[in-house]
Coordinates of C-alpha atoms in Angstrom, one line a residue:
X1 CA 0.0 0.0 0.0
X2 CA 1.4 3.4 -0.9
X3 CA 0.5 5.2 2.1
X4 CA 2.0 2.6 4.1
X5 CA 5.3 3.4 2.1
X6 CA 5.1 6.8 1.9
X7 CA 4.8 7.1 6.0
X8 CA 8.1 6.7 7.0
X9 CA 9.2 9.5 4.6
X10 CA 6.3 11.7 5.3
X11 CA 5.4 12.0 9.0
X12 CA 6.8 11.3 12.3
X13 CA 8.5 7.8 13.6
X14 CA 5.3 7.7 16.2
X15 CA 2.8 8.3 13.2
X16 CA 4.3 6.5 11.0
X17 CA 4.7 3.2 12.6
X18 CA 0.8 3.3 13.5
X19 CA 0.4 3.7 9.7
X20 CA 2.4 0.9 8.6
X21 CA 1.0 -1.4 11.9
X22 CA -2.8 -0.9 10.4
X23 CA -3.9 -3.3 8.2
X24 CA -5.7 -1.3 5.8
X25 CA -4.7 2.2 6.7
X26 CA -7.2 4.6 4.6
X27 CA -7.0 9.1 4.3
X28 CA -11.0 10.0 5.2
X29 CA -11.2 13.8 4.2
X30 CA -13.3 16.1 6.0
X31 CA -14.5 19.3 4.1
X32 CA -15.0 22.6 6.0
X33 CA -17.4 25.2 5.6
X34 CA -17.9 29.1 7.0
X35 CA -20.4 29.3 8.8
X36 CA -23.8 30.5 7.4
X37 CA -24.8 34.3 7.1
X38 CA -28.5 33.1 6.9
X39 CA -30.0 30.2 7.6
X40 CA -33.6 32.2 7.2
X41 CA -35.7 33.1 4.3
X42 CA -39.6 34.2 4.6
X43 CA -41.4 31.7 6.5
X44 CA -38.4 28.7 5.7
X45 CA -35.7 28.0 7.9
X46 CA -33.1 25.2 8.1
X47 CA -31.8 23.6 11.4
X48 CA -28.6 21.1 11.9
X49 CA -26.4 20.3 10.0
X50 CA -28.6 21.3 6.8
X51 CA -27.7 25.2 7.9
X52 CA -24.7 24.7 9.3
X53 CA -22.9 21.7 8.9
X54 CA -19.5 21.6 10.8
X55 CA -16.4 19.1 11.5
X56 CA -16.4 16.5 14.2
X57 CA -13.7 17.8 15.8
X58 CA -15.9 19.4 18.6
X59 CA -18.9 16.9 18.9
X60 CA -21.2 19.7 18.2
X61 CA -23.2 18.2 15.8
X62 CA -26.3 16.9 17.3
X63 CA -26.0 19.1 20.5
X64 CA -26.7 22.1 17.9
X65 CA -29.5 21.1 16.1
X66 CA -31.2 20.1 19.7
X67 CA -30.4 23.9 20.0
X68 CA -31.9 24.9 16.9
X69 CA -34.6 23.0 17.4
X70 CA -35.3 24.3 21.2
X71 CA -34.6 27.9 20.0
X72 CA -37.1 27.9 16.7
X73 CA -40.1 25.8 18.9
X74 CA -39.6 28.8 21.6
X75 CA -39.7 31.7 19.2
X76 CA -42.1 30.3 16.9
X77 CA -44.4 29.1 20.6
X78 CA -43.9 33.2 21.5
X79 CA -45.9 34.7 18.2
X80 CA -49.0 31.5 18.9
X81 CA -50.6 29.0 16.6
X82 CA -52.4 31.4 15.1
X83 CA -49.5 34.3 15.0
X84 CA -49.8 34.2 10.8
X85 CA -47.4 34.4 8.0
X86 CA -46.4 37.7 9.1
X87 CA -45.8 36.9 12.8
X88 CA -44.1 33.8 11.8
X89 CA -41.6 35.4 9.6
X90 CA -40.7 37.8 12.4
X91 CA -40.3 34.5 15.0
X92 CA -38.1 33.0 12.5
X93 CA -35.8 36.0 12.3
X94 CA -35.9 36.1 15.6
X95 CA -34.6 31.8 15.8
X96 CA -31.7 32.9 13.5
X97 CA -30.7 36.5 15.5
X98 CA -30.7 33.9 18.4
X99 CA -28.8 31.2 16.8
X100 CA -26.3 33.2 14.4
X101 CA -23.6 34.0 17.1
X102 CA -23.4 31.0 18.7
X103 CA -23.3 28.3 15.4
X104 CA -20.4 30.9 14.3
X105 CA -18.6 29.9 17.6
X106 CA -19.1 26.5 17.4
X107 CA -18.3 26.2 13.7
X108 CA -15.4 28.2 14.2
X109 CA -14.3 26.7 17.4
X110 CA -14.4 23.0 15.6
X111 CA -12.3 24.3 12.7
X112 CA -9.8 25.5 15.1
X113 CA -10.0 21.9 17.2
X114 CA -9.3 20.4 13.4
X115 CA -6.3 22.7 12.7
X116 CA -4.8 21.7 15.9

């Protein structure tokens, strides 16, 4: 395998010999994203990892779509059943006004744990 003969050259000893000790050593690339300026339109909004996905370096994942999820049922419970189109569009600003700040930390703060 060419990554197992390519480690010795490439990283360091430590690395290395776990590379060439693993039977079927494989690269599993992880693509990064900035996170969202809007994650709102009208009366649609997306939540998880469908409006901000981000790395598993910080295990954020599912913790911020139980977020997103708490933070769109409480603004969208604050304008009523019966709020309307207009009413719901404002609560859904509101979800992503809530949200915005802290999915840029956690997105950020994941790339960061990734980089390390």
């Amino acid at each position: 395998n060419k990554m197992k003969e390519d480690a010795m050259k490439t990283w360091s000893p430590a690395f290395a010999s776990l590379v060439v000790a693993t039977e079927s050593p494989f690269i599993n690339l992880i693509y990064d994203r900035d996170p969202p300026s809007q994650f709102v339109w009208g009366n649609v909004a997306l939540i998880g990892d469908a409006s901000h996905a981000t790395t598993p370096h910080a295990l954020r994942g599912t913790v911020m779509a139980i977020k997103d999820a708490a933070a769109i049922g409480s603004c969208l419970g604050s304008v009523g059943v019966r709020g309307g189109r207009e009413k719901w569009s404002h609560a859904l600003q509101m979800y992503q006004s809530q949200r915005a700040p802290h999915v840029k930390r956690d997105v950020n703060h994941a790339r960061f744990l990734g980089q390390l």
